[in-house]
XYZ file of C-alpha atoms in Angstrom:
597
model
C -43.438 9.994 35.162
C -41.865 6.756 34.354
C -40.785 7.672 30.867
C -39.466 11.170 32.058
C -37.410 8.552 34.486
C -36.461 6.864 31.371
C -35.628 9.471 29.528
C -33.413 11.042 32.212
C -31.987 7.979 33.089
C -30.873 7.634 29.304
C -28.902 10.993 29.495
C -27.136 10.020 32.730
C -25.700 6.996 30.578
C -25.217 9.388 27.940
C -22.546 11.153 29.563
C -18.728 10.945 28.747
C -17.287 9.305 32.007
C -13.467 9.912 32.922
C -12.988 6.140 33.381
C -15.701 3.187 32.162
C -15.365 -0.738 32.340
C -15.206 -2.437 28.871
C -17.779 -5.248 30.644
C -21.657 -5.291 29.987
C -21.803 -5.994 33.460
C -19.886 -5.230 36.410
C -18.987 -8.776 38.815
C -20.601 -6.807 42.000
C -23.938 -5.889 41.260
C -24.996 -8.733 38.623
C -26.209 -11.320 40.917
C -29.069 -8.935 41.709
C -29.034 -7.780 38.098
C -29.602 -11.628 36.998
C -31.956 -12.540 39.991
C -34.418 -10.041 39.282
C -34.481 -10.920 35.304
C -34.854 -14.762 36.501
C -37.601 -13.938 39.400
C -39.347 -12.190 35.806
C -38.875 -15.207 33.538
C -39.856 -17.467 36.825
C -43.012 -15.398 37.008
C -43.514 -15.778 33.042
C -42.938 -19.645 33.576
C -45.427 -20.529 35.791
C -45.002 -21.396 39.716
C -43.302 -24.741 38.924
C -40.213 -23.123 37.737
C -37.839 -22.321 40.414
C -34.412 -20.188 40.233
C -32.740 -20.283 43.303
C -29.325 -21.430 41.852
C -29.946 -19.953 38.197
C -28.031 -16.581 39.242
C -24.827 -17.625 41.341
C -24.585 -20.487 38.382
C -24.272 -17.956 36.004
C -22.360 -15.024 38.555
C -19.929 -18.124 38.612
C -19.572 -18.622 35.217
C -19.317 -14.906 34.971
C -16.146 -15.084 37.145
C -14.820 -17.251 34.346
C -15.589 -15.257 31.319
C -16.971 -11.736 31.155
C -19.267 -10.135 28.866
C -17.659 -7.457 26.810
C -19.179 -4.162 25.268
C -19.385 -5.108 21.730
C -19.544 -3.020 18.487
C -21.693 -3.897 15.607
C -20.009 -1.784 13.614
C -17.034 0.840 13.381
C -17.126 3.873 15.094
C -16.665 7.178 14.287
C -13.150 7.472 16.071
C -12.021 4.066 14.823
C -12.921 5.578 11.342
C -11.036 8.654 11.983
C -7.673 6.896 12.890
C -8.501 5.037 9.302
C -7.771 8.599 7.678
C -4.524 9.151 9.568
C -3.409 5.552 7.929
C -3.912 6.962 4.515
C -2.923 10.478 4.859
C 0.499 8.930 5.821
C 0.236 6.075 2.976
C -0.327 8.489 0.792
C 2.067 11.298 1.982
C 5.060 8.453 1.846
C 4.066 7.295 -1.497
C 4.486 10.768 -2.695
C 7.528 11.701 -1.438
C 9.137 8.027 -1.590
C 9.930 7.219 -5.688
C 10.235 3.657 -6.351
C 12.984 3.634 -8.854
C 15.176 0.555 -8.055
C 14.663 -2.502 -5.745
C 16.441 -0.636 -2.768
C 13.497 1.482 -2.661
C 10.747 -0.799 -3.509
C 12.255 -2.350 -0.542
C 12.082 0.568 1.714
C 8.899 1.537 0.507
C 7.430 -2.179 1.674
C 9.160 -1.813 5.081
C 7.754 1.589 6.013
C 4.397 0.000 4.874
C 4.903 -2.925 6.867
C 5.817 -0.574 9.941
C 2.636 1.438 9.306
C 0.274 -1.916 8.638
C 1.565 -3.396 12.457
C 1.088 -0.202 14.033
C -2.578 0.330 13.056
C -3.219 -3.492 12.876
C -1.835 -3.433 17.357
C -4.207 -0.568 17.995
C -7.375 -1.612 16.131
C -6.728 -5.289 17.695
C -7.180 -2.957 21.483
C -10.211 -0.984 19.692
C -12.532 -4.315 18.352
C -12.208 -6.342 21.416
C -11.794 -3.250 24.578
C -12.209 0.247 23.041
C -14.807 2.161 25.303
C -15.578 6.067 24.866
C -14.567 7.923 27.987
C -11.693 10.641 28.590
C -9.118 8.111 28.924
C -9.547 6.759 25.815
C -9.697 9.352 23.949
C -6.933 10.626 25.384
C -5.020 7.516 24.273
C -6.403 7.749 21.045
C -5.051 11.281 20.551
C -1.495 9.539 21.391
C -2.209 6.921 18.867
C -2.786 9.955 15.990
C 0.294 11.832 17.497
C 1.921 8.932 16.453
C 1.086 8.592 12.885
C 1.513 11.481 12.337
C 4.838 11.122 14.090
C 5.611 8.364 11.402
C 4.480 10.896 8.589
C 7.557 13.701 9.433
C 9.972 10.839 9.573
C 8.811 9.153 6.579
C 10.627 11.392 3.958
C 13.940 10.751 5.386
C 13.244 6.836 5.413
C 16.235 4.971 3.486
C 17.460 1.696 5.393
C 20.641 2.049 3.168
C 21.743 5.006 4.125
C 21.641 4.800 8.162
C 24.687 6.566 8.649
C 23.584 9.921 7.398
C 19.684 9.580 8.420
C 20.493 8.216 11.714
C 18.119 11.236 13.666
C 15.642 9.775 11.419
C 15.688 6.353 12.511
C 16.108 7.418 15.963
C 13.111 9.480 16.208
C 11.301 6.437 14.391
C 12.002 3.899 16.985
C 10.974 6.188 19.671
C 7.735 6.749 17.923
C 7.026 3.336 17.387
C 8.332 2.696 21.792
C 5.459 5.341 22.250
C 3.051 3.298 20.790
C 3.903 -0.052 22.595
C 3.653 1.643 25.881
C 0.155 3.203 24.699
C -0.680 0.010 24.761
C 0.350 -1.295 27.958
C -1.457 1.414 29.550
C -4.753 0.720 27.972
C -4.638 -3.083 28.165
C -3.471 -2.193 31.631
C -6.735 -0.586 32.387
C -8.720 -3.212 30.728
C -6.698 -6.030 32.850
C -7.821 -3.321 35.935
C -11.528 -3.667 35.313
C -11.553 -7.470 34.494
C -9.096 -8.493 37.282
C -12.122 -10.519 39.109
C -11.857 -12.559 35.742
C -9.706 -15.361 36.332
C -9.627 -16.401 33.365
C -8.869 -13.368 31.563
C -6.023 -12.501 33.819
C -2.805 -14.286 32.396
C -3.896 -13.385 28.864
C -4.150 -10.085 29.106
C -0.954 -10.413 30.887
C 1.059 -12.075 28.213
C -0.417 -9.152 26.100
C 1.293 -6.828 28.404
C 4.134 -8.265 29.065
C 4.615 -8.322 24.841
C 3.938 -4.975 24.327
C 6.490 -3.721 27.331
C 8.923 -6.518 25.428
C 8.020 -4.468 22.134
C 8.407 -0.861 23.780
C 11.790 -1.540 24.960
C 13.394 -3.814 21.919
C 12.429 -0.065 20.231
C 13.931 2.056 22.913
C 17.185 -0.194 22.843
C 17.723 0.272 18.733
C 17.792 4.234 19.551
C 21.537 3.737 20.855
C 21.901 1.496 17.497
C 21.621 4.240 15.609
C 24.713 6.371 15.357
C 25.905 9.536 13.420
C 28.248 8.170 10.366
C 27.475 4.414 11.364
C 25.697 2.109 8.279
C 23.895 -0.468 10.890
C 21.188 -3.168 10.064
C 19.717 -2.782 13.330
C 16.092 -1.240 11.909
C 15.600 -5.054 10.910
C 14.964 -5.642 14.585
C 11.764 -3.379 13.678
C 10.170 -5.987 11.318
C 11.143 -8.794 13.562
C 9.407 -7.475 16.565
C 6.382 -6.205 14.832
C 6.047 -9.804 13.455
C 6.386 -11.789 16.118
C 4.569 -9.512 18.363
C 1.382 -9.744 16.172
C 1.771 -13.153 15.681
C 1.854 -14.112 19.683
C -1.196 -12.062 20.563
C -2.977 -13.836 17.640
C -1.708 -17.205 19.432
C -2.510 -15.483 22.914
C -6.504 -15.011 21.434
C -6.472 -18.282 19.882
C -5.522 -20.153 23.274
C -7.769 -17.706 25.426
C -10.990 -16.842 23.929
C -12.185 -14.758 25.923
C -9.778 -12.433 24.464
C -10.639 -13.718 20.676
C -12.038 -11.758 17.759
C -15.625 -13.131 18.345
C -18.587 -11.356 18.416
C -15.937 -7.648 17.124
C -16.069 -6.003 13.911
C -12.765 -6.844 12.990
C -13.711 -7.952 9.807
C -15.377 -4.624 8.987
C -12.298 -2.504 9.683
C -9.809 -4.658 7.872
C -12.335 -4.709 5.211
C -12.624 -0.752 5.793
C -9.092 -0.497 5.763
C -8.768 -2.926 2.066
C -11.555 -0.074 0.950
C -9.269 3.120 2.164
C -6.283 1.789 0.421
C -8.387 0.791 -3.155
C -9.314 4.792 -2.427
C -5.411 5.901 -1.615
C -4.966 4.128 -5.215
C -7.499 6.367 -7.096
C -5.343 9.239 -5.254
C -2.456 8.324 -7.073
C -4.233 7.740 -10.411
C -5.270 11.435 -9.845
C -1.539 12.480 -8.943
C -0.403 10.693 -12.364
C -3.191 12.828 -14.211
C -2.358 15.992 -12.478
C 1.683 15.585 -13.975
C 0.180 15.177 -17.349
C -1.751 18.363 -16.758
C 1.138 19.817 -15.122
C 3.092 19.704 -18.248
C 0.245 20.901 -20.588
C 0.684 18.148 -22.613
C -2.108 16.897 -24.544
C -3.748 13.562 -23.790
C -2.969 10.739 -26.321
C -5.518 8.136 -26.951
C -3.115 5.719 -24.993
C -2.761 7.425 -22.287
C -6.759 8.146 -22.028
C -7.168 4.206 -22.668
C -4.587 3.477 -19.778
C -6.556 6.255 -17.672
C -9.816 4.327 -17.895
C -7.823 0.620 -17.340
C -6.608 2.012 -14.179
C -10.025 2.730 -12.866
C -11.183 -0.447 -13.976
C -8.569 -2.321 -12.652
C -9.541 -0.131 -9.355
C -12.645 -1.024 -10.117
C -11.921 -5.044 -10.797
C -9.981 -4.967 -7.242
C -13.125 -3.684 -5.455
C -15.293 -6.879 -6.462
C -13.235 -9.453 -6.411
C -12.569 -8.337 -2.685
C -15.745 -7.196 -2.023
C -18.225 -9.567 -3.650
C -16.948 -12.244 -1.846
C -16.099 -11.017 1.561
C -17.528 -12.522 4.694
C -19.533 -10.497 7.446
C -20.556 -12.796 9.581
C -18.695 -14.941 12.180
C -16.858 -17.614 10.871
C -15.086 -19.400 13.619
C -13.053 -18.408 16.111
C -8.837 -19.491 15.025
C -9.931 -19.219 11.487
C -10.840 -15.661 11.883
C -7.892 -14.529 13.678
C -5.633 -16.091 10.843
C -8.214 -14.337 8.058
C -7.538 -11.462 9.892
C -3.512 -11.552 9.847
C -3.261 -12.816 6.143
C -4.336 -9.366 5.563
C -0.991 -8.217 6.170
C 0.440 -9.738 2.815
C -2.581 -8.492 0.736
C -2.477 -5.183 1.483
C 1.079 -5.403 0.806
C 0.581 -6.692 -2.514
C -2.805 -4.560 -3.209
C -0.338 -1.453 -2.686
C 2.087 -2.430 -4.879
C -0.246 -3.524 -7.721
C -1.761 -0.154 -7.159
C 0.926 1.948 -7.515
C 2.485 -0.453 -10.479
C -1.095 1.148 -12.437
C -0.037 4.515 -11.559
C 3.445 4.145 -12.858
C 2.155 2.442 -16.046
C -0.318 5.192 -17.040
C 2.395 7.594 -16.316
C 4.657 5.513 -18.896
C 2.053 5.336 -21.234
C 2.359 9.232 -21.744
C 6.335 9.181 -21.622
C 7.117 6.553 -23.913
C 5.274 8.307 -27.268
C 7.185 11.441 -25.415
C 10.850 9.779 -26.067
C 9.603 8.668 -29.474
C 8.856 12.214 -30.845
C 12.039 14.089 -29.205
C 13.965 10.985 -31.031
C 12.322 11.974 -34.109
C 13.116 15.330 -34.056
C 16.990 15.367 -33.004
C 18.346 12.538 -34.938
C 17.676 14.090 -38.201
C 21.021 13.501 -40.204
C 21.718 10.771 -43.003
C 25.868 11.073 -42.613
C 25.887 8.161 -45.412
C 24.451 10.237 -47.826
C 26.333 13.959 -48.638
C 24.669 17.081 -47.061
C 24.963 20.531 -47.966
C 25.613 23.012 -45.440
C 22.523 24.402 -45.900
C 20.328 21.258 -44.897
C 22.702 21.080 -41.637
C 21.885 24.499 -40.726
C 18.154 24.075 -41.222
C 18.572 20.887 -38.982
C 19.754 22.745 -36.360
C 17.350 25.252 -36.603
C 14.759 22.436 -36.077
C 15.835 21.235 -33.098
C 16.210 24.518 -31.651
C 12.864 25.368 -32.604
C 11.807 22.181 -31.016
C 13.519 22.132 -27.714
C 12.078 25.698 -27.093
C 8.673 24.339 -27.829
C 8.709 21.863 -25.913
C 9.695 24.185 -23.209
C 6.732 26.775 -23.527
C 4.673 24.625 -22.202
C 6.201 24.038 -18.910
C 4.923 26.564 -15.776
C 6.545 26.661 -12.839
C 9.893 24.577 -13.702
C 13.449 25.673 -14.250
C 14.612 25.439 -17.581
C 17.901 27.229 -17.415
C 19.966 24.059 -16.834
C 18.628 21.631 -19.995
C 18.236 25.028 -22.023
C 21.945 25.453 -21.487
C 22.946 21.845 -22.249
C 20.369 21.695 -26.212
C 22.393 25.374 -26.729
C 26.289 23.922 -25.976
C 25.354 20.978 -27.837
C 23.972 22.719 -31.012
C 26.541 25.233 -31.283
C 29.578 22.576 -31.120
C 27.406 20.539 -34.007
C 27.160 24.136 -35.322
C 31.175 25.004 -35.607
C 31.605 21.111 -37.020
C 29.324 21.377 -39.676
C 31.164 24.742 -41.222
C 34.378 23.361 -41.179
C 34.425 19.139 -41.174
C 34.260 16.671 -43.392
C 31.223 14.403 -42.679
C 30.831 10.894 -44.139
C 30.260 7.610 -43.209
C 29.781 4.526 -44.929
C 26.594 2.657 -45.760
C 26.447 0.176 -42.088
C 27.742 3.567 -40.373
C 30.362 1.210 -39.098
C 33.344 3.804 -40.384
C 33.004 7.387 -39.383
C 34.748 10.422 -39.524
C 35.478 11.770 -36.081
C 33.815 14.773 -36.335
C 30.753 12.325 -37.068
C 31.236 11.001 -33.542
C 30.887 14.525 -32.150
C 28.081 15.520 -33.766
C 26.184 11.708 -32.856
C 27.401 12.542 -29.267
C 25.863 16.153 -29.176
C 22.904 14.656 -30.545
C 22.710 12.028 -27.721
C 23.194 14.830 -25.225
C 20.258 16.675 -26.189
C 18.018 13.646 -26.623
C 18.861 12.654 -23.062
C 18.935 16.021 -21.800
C 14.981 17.153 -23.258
C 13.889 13.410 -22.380
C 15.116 13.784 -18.818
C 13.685 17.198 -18.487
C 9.884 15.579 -19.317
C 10.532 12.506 -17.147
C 11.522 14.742 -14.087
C 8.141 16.813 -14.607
C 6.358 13.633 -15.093
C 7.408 12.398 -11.450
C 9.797 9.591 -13.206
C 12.947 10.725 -11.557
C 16.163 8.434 -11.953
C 18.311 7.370 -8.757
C 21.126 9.358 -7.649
C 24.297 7.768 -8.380
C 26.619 6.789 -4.944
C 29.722 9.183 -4.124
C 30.540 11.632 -6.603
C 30.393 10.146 -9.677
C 28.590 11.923 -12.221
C 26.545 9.569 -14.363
C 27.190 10.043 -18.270
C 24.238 10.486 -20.618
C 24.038 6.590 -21.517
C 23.738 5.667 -17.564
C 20.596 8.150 -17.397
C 18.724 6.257 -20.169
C 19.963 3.112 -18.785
C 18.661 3.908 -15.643
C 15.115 5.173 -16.824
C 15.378 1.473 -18.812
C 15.716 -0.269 -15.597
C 13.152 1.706 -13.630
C 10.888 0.215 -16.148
C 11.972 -3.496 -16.248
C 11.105 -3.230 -12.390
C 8.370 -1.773 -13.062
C 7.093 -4.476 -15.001
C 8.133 -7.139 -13.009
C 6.714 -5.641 -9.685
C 3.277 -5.008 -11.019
C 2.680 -8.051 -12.010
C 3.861 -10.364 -9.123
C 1.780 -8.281 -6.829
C -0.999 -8.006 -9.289
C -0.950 -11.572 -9.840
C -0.602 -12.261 -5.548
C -3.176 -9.758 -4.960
C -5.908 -12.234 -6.673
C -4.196 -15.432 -5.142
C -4.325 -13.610 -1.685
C -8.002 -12.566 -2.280
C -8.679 -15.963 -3.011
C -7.159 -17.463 0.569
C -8.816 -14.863 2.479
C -12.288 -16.692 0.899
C -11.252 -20.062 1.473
C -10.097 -19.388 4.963
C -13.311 -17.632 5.531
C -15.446 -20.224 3.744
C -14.112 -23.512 2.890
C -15.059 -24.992 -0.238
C -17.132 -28.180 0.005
C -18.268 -28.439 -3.140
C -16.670 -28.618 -6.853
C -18.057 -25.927 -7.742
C -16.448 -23.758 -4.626
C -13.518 -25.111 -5.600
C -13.496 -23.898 -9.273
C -14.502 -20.895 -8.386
C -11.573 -20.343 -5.465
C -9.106 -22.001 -7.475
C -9.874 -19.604 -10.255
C -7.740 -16.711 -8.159
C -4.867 -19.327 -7.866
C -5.049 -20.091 -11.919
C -5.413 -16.684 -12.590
C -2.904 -14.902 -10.048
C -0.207 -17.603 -10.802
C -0.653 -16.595 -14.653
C 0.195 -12.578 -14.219
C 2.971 -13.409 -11.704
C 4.285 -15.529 -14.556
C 3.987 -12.462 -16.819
C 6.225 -10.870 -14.915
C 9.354 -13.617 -16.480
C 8.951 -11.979 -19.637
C 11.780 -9.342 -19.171
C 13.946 -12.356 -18.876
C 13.135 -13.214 -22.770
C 13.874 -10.145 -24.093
C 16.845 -9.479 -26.093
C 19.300 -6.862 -25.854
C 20.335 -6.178 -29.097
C 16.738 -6.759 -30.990
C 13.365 -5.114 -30.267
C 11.050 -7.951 -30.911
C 7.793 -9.102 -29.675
C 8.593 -8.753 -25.766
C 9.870 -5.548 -26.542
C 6.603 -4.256 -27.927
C 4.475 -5.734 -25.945
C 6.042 -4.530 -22.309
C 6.190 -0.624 -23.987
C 3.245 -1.081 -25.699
C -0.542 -0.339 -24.529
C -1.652 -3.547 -23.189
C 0.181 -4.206 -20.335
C -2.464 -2.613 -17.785
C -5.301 -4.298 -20.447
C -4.117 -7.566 -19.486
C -4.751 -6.655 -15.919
C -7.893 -5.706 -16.756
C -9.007 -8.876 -18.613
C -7.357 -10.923 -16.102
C -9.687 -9.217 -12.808
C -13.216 -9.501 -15.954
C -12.172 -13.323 -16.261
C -12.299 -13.739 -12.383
C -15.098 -11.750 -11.312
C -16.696 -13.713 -14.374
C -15.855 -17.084 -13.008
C -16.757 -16.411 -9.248
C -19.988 -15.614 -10.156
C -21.132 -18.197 -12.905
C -22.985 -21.253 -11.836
C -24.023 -24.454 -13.286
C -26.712 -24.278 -16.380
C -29.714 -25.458 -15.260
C -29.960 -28.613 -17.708
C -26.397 -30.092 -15.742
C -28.393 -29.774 -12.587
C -29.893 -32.579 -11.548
C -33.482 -32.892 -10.060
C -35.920 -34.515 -7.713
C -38.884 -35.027 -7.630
């Protein structure tokens, strides 16, 4: 009979309630709770042990600090927000090219909007969360808003306010919507701990922030006006930054309200391991362009295919292997906890810096064969009509094969441009004199032509592949139609950034990794300090790397040259993440330790 009591008793608690208490215990009905467990252990004790005051002693100290419900680990809900973070990562990244430092900026403040969004909610979830209607209910608000930041993502540009203003409006009403999500739910936490006096003004402040928050965001909707450029989304940043940054302070004063005994490390951990997979999404997205233009698979771009999952890989342990699960102090952890913010940043960046390079990889041998086969003429050396015509035939022959292999992709417009610019070289080459001398410094003018016909359907094939790779050159402002040279120019400087972004937040990403383990775990002996200071040597070399553009020379293509277009630029990467891993594990040979007997 008893354990049918059990068992039904077990179900009752089993139930979803409409309201529950975050607390263990409710102020009311522990005294009794604690007196009978004492009369027990008084029993157990022997008759000389008495516990008269033991209960209101600790009913008083109760009235100080409650007990929280406490998660060992994530739940399934918790996990299931998780998804919504990378679904809208991942949707942004696709539909948000990084192709000049305007964008790489935009690109870093949607992230940073999306990062302080999850990072407020999962801050309520470690330390409050309970499963019962209301929360869930909540919760549902809390996915109606990322997904709410998903339909406004594609219309995200911070320069161009004036014409996306809707946008920007509906984004700072999402992000009011989730402030005032959470000043209802710490609301109802402050509700069920209000006996707490110490717990009172904290949760409060929290409040009171989060109401701030809510209506900073609701006042920047009337910044945002049809045909006005405004800088007012900076408020955005601002907010979110501060805001994050006084509840850490709020947690760090009060600790009652503080990390300890949560699972925040697991879910910022959780979320480190959903954005290493978001990065293996784009690796996939690269692969499936290369597919997508039926173009065969060069043994670069296969060796820059299995770099990027190494350096995927290489990510994964140095995070992994050296991150800490249990508690590790109270302020420390709050601060481990917020330098997260930067990392991920950086991780992101580094991450999609390896999906632009293996896309590179397979362009690059791309502009060197369509090269190849349009400049064909020797003007310094006489040419019968004959070899002209054949030339022409050539690149004919060429630009349609390259186009056979294209599904799905409209053709008619570079088609157009190789035909126009092969029938003017056509008409020169019956009628003009060509010649040039030996440095091709003096020309004929019909010479000029032709070299400029030429140029056009170089860029015009090259840009053609680019686009169906997913390299896509900015639009130019007003209506200025950019010439042929500007195009290649551009796809030049897409690269340079490229290059320099990948490895500054390559070489963070490691130093970044590295503070997160000394904040964690301070060093204490030489050998922690070799191996920590190992991220800093080795982080502080790529983000030097990153200079090298600045060596290059215009008018030469030298070493830098070869080596930033060349195949080892995601190798180094790769070496760099061996080395560390390699050093964070080694330890002393046993012949320089000493011993005692």
């Amino acid at each position: 009979m008893a354990h049918s009591h059990e068992e039904h008793h077990h179900e009752e608690e089993e139930k979803l309630r409409f309201f529950s208490s975050p607390l263990k215990h409710e102020p009311a009905s522990l005294p009794r709770h604690e007196s009978k467990i004492s009369d027990e252990e008084n029993r157990k004790d022997g008759p000389h042990t008495t516990n008269n005051e033991i209960p209101w002693n600790r009913d008083g100290q109760l009235h100080e600090s409650p007990e929280f419900h406490r998660h060992e680990a994530a739940q399934s809900i918790e996990l299931f927000y998780d998804l919504f973070f990378v679904a809208n990562l991942t949707t942004f990244t696709a539909n948000h090219n990084i192709n000049t430092v305007r964008t790489l900026s935009s690109y870093v403040g949607f992230f940073c909007i999306l990062w302080f969004t999850w990072y407020q909610s999962t801050l309520y979830d470690v330390r409050f969360a309970v499963d019962n209607v209301v929360e869930r209910v909540f919760k549902l608000v809390n996915f109606g808003v990322m997904m709410g930041l998903a339909a406004v993502g594609s219309g995200f540009d911070p320069d161009d306010t004036a014409n996306k203003w809707k946008t920007f409006r509906e984004l700072t009403l999402i992000l009011m919507v989730s402030r005032l999500t959470l000043v209802a739910q710490y609301s109802f936490t402050l509700f069920w701990t209000r006996k707490y006096r110490q717990i009172v003004l904290p949760l409060l402040m929290v409040i009171a922030m989060s109401f701030i928050a809510s209506m900073v965001y609701l006042g920047l909707y009337f910044a945002f006006q049809e045909g006005k450029d405004t800088n007012a989304y900076v408020a955005w940043y601002i907010v979110a930054v501060l805001e994050t940054v006084l509840t850490t302070c709020v947690s760090m004063k009060w600790r009652v309200i503080s990390f300890k005994g949560t699972h925040i490390q697991e879910r910022l951990s959780l979320l480190t391991l959903i954005i290493l997979g978001e990065g293996i999404i784009l690796l996939c997205k690269s692969i499936s362009y290369i597919i997508k233009g039926s173009w065969v698979f060069t043994s670069d771009t296969i060796g820059s295919i299995i770099a990027a999952l190494l350096i995927i890989y290489g990510l994964y342990q140095v995070y992994f292997d050296r991150v800490v699960e249990h508690h590790f102090g109270t302020i420390r952890q709050q601060i481990w906890s917020f330098a997260h913010f930067p990392m991920h940043i950086a991780l992101v960046l580094a991450l999609e810096g390896t999906r632009q390079f293996v896309i590179w990889r397979q362009a690059i041998p791309m502009v060197d064969t369509v090269y190849a086969n349009v400049f064909q003429w020797d003007f310094t050396v006489p040419q019968a009509p004959e070899v002209f015509e054949s030339a022409i035939t050539t690149i004919w022959d060429y630009a349609v094969y390259s186009f056979s292999f294209v599904k799905d992709a409209d053709i008619s417009s570079t088609n157009q441009t190789v035909y126009d610019s092969l029938a003017t070289i056509a008409n020169l080459t019956n009628t003009a004199d060509l010649a040039c001398n030996e440095d091709f410094t003096v020309c004929t003018d019909d010479v000029y032509t032709i070299d400029g016909a030429l140029f056009d359907i170089f860029v015009a094939i090259t840009k053609f592949e680019f686009d169906l790779l997913g390299i896509k050159a900015p639009k130019p402002k007003g209506d200025k139609k950019p010439t042929q040279s500007d195009v290649i120019t551009s796809y030049s400087a897409i690269f340079d950034m490229i290059f320099t972004y990948f490895f500054i937040t390559a070489g963070l990403t490691l130093i970044l990794i590295g503070m997160l383990h000394w904040i964690a775990t301070p060093p204490k002996k030489l050998g922690d300090y070799l191996r920590g200071g190992s991220n800093f040597v080795i982080g502080l070399g790529l983000c030097l790397l990153s200079t090298m553009s600045l060596a290059r020379s215009p008018d030469t293509y030298g070493s830098v040259d070869k080596y930033q277009y060349g195949s080892w630029v995601l190798s180094t990467f790769v070496f760099a993440l061996f080395a560390n891993v390699v050093l964070n594990h080694v330890r002393r040979p046993a012949f320089m330790t000493k011993t005692h007997n």
